[in-house]
GROMACS .gro file of C-alpha atoms in nm:
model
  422
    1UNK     CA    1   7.425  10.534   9.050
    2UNK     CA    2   7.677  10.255   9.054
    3UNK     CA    3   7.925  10.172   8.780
    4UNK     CA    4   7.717   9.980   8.594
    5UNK     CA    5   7.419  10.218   8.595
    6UNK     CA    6   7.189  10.027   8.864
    7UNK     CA    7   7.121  10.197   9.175
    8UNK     CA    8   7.122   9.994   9.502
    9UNK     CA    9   6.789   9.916   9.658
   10UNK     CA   10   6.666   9.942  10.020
   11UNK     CA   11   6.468   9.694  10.170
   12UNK     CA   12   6.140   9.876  10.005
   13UNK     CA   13   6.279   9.776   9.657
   14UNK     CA   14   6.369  10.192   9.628
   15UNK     CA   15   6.714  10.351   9.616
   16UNK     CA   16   6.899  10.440   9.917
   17UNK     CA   17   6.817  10.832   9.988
   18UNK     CA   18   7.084  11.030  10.186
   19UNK     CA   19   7.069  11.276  10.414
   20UNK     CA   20   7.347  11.498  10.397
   21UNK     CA   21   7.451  11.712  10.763
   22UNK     CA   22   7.706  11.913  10.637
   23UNK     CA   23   7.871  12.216  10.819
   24UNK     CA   24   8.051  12.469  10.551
   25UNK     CA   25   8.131  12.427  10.153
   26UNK     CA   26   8.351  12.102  10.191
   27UNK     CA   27   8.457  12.053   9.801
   28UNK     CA   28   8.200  12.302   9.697
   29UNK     CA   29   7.894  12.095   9.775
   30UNK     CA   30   8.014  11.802   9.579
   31UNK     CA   31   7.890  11.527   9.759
   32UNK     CA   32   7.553  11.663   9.806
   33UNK     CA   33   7.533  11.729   9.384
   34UNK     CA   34   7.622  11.445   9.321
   35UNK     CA   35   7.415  11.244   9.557
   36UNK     CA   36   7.139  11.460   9.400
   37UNK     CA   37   7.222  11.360   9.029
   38UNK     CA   38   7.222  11.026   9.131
   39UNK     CA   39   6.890  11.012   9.241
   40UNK     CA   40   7.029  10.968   9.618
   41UNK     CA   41   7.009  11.281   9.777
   42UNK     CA   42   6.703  11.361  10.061
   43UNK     CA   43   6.778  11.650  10.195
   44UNK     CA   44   7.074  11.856  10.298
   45UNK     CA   45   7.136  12.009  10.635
   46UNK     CA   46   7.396  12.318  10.641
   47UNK     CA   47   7.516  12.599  10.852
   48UNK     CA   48   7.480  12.890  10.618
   49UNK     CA   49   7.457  12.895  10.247
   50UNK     CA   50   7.410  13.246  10.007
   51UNK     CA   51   7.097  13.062   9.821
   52UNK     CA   52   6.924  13.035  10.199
   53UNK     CA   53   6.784  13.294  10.423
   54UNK     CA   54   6.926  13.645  10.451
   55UNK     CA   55   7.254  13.538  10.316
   56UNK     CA   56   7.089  13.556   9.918
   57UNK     CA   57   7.111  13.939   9.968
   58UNK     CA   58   7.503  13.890   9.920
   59UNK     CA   59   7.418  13.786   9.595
   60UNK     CA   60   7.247  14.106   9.471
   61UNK     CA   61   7.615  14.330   9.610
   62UNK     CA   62   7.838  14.432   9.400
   63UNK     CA   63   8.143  14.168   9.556
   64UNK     CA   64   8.392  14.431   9.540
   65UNK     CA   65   8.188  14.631   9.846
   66UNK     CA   66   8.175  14.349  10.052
   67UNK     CA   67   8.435  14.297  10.370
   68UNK     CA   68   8.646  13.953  10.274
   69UNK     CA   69   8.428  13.752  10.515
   70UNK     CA   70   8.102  13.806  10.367
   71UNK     CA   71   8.294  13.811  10.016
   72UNK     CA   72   8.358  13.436  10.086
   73UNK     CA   73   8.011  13.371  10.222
   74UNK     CA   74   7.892  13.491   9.891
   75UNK     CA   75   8.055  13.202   9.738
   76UNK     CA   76   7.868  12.912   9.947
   77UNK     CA   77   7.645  12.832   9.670
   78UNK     CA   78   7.524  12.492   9.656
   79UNK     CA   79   7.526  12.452   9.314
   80UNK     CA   80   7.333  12.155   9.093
   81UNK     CA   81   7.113  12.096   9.448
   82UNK     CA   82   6.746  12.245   9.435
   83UNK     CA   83   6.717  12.504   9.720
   84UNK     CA   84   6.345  12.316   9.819
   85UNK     CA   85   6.599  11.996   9.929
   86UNK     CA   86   6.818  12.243  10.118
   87UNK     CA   87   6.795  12.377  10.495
   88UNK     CA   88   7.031  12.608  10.610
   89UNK     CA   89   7.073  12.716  10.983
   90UNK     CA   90   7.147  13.057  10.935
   91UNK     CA   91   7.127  13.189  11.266
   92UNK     CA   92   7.311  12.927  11.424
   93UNK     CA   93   7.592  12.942  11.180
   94UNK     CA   94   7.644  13.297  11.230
   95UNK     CA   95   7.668  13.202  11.620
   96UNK     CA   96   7.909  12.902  11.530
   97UNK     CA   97   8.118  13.172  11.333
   98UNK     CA   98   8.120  13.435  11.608
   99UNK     CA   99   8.219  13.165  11.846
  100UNK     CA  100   8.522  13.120  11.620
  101UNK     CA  101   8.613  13.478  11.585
  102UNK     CA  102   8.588  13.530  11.994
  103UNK     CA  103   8.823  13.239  12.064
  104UNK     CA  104   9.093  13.368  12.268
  105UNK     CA  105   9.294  13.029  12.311
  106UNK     CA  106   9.280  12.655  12.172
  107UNK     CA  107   9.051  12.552  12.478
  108UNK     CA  108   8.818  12.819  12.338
  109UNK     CA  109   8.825  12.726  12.008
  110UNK     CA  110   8.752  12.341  12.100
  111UNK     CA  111   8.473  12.433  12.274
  112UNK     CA  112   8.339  12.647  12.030
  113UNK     CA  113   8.369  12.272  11.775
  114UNK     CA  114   8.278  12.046  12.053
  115UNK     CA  115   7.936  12.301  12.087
  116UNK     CA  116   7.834  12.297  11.708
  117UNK     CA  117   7.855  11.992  11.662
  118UNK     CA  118   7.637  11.851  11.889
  119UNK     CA  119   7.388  12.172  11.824
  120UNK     CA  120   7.378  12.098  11.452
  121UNK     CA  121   7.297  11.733  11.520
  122UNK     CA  122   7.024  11.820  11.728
  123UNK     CA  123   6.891  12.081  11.456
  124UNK     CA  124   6.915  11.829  11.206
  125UNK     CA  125   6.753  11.600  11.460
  126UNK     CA  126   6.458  11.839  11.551
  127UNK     CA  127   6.418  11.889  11.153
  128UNK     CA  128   6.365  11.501  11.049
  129UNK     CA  129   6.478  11.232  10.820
  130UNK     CA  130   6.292  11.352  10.542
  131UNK     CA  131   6.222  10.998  10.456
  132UNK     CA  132   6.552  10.900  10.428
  133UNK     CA  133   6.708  10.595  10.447
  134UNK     CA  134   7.043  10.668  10.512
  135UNK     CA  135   7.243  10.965  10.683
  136UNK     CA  136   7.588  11.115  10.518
  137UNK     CA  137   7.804  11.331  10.812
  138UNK     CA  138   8.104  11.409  10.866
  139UNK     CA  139   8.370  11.352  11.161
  140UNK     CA  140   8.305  11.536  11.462
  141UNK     CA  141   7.940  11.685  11.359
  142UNK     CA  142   7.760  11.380  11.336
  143UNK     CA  143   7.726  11.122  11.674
  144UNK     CA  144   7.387  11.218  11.784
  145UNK     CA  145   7.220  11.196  11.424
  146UNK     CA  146   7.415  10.885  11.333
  147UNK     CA  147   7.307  10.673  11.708
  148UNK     CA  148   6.958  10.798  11.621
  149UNK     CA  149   6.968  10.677  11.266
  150UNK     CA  150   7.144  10.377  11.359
  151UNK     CA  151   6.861  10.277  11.575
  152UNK     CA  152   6.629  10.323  11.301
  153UNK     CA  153   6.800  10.104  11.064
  154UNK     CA  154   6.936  10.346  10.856
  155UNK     CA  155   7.223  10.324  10.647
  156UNK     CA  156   7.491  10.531  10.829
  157UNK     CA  157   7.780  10.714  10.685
  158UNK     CA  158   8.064  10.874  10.838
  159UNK     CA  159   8.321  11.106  10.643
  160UNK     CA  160   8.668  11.102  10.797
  161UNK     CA  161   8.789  11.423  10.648
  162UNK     CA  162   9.141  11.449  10.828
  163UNK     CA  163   9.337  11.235  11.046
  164UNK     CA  164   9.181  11.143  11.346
  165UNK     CA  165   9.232  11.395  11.637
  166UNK     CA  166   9.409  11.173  11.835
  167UNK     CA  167   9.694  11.185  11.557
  168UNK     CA  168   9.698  11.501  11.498
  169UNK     CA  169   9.727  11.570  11.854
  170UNK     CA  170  10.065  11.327  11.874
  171UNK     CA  171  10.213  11.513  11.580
  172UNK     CA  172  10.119  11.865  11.714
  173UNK     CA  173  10.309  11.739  12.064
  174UNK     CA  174  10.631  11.647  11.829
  175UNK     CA  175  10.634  12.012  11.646
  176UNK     CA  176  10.569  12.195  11.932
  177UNK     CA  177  10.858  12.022  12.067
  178UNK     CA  178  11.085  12.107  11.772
  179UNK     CA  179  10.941  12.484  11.696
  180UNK     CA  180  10.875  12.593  12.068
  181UNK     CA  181  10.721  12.951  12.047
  182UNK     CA  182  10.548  12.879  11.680
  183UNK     CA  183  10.193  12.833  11.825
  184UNK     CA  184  10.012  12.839  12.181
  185UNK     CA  185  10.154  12.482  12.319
  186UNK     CA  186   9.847  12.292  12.525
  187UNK     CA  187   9.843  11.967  12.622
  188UNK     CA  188   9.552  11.735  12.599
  189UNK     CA  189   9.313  11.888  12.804
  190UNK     CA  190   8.979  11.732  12.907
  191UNK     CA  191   8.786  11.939  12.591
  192UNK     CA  192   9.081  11.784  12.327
  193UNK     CA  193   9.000  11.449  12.523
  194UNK     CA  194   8.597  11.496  12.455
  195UNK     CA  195   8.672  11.590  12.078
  196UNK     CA  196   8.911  11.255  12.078
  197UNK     CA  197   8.646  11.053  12.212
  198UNK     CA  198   8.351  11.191  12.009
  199UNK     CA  199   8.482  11.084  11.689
  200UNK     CA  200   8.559  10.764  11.773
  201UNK     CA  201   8.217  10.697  11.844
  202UNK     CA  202   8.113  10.804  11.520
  203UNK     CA  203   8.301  10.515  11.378
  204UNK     CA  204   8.158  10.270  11.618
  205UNK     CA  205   7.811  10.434  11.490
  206UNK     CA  206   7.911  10.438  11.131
  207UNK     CA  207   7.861  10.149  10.870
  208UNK     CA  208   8.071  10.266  10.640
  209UNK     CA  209   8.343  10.530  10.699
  210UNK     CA  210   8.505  10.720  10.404
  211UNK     CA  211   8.844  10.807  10.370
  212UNK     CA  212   9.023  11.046  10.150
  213UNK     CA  213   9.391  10.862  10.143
  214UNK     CA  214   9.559  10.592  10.288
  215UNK     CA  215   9.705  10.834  10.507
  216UNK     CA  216   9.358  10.889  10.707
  217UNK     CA  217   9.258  10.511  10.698
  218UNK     CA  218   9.616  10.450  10.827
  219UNK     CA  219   9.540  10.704  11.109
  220UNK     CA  220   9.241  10.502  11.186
  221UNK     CA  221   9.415  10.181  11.246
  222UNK     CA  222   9.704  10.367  11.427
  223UNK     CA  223   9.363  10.517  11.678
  224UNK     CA  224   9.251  10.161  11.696
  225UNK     CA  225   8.931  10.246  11.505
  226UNK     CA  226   8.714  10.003  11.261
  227UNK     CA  227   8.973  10.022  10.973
  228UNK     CA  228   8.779   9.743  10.796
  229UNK     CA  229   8.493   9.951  10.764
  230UNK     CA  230   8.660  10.205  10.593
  231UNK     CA  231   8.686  10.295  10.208
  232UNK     CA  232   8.959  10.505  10.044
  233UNK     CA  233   8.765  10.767   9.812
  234UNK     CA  234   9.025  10.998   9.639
  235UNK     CA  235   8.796  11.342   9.589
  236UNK     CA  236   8.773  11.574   9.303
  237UNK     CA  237   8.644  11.924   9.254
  238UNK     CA  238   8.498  12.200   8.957
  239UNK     CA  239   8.743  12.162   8.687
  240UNK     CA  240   8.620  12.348   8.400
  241UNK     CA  241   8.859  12.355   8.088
  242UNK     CA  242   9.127  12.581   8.196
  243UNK     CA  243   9.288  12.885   8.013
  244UNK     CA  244   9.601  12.874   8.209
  245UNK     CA  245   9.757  13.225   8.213
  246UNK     CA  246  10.080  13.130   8.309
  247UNK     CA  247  10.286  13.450   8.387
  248UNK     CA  248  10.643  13.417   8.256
  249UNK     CA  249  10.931  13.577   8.375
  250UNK     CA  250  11.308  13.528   8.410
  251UNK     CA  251  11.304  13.524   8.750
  252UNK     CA  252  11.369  13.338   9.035
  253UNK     CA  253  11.107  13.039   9.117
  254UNK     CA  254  10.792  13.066   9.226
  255UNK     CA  255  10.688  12.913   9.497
  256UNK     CA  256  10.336  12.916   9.609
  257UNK     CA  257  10.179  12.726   9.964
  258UNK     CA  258   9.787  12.781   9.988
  259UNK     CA  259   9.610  12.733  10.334
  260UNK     CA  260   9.624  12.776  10.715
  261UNK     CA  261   9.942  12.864  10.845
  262UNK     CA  262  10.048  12.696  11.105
  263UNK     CA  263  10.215  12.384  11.233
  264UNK     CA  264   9.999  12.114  11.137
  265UNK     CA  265  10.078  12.255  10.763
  266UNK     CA  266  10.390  12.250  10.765
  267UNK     CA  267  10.423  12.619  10.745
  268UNK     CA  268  10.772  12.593  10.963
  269UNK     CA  269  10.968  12.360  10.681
  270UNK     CA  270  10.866  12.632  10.425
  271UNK     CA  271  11.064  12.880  10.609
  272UNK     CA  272  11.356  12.662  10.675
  273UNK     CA  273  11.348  12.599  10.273
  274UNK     CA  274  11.297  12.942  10.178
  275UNK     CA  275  11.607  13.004  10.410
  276UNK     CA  276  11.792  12.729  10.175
  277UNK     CA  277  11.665  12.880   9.861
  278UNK     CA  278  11.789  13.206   9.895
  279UNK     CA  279  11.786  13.409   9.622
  280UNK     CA  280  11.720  13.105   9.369
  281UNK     CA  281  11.328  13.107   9.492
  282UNK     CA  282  11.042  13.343   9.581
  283UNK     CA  283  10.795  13.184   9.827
  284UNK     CA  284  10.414  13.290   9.871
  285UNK     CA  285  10.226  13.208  10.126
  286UNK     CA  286   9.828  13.261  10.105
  287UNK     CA  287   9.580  13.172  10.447
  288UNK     CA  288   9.533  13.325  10.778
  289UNK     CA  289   9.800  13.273  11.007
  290UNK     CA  290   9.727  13.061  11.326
  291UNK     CA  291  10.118  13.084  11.476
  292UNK     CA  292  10.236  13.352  11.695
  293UNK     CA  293  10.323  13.742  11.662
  294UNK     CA  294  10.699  13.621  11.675
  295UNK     CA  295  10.683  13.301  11.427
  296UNK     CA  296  10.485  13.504  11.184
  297UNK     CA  297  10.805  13.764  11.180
  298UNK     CA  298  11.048  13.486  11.141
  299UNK     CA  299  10.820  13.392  10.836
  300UNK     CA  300  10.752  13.724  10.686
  301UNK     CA  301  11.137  13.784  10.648
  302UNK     CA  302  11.188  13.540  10.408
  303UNK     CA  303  10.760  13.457  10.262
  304UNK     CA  304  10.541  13.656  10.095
  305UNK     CA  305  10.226  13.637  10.356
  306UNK     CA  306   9.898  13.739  10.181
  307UNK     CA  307   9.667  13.654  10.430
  308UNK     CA  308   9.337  13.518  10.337
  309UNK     CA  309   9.229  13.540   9.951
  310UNK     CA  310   8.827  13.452   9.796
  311UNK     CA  311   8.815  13.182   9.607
  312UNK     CA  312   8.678  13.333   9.313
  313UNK     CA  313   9.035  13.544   9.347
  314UNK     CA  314   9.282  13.251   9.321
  315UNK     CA  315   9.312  13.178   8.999
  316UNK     CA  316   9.583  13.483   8.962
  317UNK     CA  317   9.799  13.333   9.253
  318UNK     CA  318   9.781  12.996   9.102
  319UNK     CA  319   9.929  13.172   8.754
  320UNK     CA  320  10.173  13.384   8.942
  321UNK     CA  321  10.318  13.017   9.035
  322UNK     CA  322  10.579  12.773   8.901
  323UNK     CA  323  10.557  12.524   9.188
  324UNK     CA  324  10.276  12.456   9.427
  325UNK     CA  325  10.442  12.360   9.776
  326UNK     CA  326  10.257  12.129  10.092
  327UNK     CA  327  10.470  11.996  10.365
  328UNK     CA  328  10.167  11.907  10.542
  329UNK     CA  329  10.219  11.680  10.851
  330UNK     CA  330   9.810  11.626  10.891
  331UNK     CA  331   9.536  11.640  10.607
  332UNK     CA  332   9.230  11.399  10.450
  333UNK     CA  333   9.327  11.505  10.127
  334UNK     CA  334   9.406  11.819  10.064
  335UNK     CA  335   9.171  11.976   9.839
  336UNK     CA  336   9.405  12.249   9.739
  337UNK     CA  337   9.688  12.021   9.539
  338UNK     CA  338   9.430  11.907   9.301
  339UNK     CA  339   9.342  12.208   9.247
  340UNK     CA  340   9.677  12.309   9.183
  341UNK     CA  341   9.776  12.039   8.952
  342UNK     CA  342   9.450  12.155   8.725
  343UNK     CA  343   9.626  12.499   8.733
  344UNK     CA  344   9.917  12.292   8.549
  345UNK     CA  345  10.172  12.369   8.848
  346UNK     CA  346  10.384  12.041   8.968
  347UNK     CA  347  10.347  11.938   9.331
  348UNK     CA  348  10.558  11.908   9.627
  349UNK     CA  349  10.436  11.755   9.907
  350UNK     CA  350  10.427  11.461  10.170
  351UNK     CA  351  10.237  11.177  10.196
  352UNK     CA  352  10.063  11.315  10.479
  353UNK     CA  353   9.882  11.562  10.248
  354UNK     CA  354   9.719  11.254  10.082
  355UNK     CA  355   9.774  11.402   9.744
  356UNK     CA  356   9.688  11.189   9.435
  357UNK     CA  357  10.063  11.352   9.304
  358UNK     CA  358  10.250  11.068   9.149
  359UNK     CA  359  10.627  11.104   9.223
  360UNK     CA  360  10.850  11.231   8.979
  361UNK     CA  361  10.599  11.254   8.743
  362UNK     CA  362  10.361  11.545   8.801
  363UNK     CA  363  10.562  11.665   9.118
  364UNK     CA  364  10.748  11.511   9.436
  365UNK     CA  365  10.656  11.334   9.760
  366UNK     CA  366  10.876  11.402   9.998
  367UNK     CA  367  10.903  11.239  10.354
  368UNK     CA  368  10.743  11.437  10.639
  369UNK     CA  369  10.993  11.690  10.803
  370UNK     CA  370  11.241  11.647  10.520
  371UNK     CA  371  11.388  12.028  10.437
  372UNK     CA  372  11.689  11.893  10.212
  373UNK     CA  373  11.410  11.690  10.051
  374UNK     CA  374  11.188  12.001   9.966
  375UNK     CA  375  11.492  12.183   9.889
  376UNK     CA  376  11.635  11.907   9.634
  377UNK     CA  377  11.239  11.885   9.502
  378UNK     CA  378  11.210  12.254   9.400
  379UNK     CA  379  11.551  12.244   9.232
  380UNK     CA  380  11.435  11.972   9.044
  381UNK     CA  381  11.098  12.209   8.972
  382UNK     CA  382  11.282  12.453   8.851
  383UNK     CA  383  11.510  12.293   8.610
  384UNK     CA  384  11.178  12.156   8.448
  385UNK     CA  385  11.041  12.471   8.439
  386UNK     CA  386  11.330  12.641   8.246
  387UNK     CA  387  11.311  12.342   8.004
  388UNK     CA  388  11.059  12.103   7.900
  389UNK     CA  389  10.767  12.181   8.164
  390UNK     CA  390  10.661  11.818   8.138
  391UNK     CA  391  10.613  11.795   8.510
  392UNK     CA  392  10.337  12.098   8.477
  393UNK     CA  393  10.200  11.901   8.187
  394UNK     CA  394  10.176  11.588   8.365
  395UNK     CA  395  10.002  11.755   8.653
  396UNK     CA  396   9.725  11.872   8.450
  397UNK     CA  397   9.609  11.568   8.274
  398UNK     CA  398   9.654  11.379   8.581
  399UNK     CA  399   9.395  11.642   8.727
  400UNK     CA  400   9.142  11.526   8.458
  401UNK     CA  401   9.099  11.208   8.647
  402UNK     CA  402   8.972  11.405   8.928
  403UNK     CA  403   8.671  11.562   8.818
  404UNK     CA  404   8.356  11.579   9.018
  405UNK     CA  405   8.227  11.331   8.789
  406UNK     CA  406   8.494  11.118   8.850
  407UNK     CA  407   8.477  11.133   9.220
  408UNK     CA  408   8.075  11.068   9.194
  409UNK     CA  409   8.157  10.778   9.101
  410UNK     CA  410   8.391  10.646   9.334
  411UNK     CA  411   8.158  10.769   9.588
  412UNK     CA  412   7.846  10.623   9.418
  413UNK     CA  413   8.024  10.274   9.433
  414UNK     CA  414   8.115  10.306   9.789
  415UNK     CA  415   7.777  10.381   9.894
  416UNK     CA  416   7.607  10.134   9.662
  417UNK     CA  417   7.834   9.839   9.776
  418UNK     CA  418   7.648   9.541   9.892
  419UNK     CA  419   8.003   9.371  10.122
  420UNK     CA  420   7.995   9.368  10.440
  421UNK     CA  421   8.336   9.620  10.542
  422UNK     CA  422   8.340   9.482  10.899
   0.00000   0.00000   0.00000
């Protein structure tokens, strides 16, 4: 449904149906809801789901006696989209996460993507249209489906979700140059090259390409993609009304950074401020770690590491916090600040992590790479946090704004948008 109520209209004279290929839980199923609320949603295609196949046994388990894994499979519930518009690959998705698991090196592990993707395309492919007249995927799962879909005339949608690998890749070189020893260091080998390649395809596929921030669209004219063709969509997630918890103390600040770690996160520059800190700040880190035995030493010295935590288990690490910290060098839009600004906590991060944070006003953007910068932002953090809190404030009614309602409609007015974008 657009703005003004009025869905757009095929050729037929009926709305545009979707369907959704979809590996994992991006934003909880949000785009397939609310392409379902709207009246806009064929089918979805997914790896593995807990309402689908043998995974809805996980349900009926008492959480606490399940290993973490199968904890957070528990949690991949599709919720607000009827299970009779929802096909899960179960099987496959098990495979894709064994793959995963077995990866001994960053060659493996590209395979391992380069593999599902085209195997979930032609699943998806095998499966049908399901009368659809238009196809929603996502970079790097989607070239086969969108070509064929394409040459049916189908509306064809492409979700940029990061930077585009060949980005990433050049900022990767540059911290592997500064942190030698953090992570496995590989140059662009012929798999990186075939990842590179595949999703620039997809935009020559796509009719419309969605971005999360300016950041991603930027990468895309950087890459030499279609950057015409592509929208800026700010997300949102679940926000229910929030009884915020917050635990006090007289301590020294908080500091809490939720995600992978490695370099690509930025996990290095929240050492090198926790080293700056000192004994004026306490830093958490929550995530699996991705850098090496020695890196992760360097880091535990001076960071909490949790490893990974469920979902449904966050809400007590967002509470222990004052100050929610991403030096991210590469993200879409990282799902995890928003989420942290509905938790009330102020924001430090970089442009990079395409954050809807506005500066000095519910938290800081600092530039990429900038220690002194964190450093001076957290001091700043916790000056507010000893007085008025108005930064913490600010965060959580800017949060309000990004709602899954909200970002249904900024999605439902990209897709419903009659201009040409290229």
């Amino acid at each position: 449904m657009s703005e003004n109520g009025t869905y757009q209209l095929d050729n037929s004279g009926e709305s545009r149906r979707y369907l959704i290929a979809q590996l994992g839980a991006r934003r909880h199923y949000a785009v397939p809801r609310i392409l379902h609320e709207s009246g806009m949603l064929a089918h979805l295609y997914t790896d593995v789901c807990a309402t689908k196949g043998w995974p809805r046994l996980l349900r009926g388990l008492p959480a606490a006696s399940l290993p973490r894994a199968l904890r957070r499979l528990s949690g991949r519930i599709p919720t607000g989209v009827p299970p009779e518009s929802i096909t899960a690959f179960s099987i496959f998705g098990m495979r894709y996460a064994w793959e995963r698991a077995r990866a001994r090196n960053q060659s493996e592990r590209t395979a391992a993507y380069l593999w599902a993707g085209r195997e979930f395309c032609r699943l998806v492919l095998k499966a049908g249209f399901d009368n659809a007249s238009g196809v929603y995927t996502f970079n790097g799962a989607g070239l086969e489906l969108l070509t064929t879909a394409r040459l049916r005339g189908l509306h064809c949608v492409m979700e940029q979700t990061s930077a585009p690998r060949r980005i990433e890749h050049e900022l990767l070189l540059e911290e592997h140059r500064r942190f030698p020893g953090w992570e496995e260091e590989q140059g662009m080998d012929a798999l990186d090259e075939a990842t590179v390649a595949r999703e620039e395809r997809e935009w020559d596929q796509a009719d419309t390409i969605l971005c999360g921030s300016e950041f991603v669209r930027e990468g895309i004219r950087q890459a030499g993609g279609p950057m015409g063709r592509c929208r800026i969509v700010p997300y949102g997630l679940d926000m229910p009304v929030r009884t915020i918890h917050r635990i006090q103390h007289n301590g020294p600040l908080r500091v809490l950074t939720v995600g992978r770690i490695a370099l690509l996160k930025g996990s290095q520059y929240v050492l090198e401020a926790a080293k700056q800190m000192g004994s004026a700040a306490v830093f958490r880190m929550v995530g699996y770690s991705a850098v090496l035995p020695k890196a992760e030493a360097m880091l535990r010295e001076h960071v909490e590491l949790t490893g990974p935590i469920p979902r449904s288990e966050m809400a007590e690490q967002f509470a222990w916090a004052d100050v929610f910290l991403l030096p991210s060098l590469c993200e879409g839009s990282a799902m995890v600040t928003y989420e942290a600004m509905s938790y009330g906590l102020p924001v430090v991060c970089t442009p990079n992590a395409g954050s809807q944070v506005i500066d000095g006003e519910s938290g800081f953007i600092v530039p990429p790479r900038d220690v002194d910068a964190i450093v001076i932002a957290l001091e700043a953090c916790n000056r507010d946090v000893r007085g008025e809190r108005s930064l913490g404030l600010a965060a959580s009614k800017l949060s309000a704004g990004f709602d899954v309602s909200s970002y249904g409609r900024r999605i439902e007015s990209a897709l419903n948008s009659c201009e040409e974008l290229g």
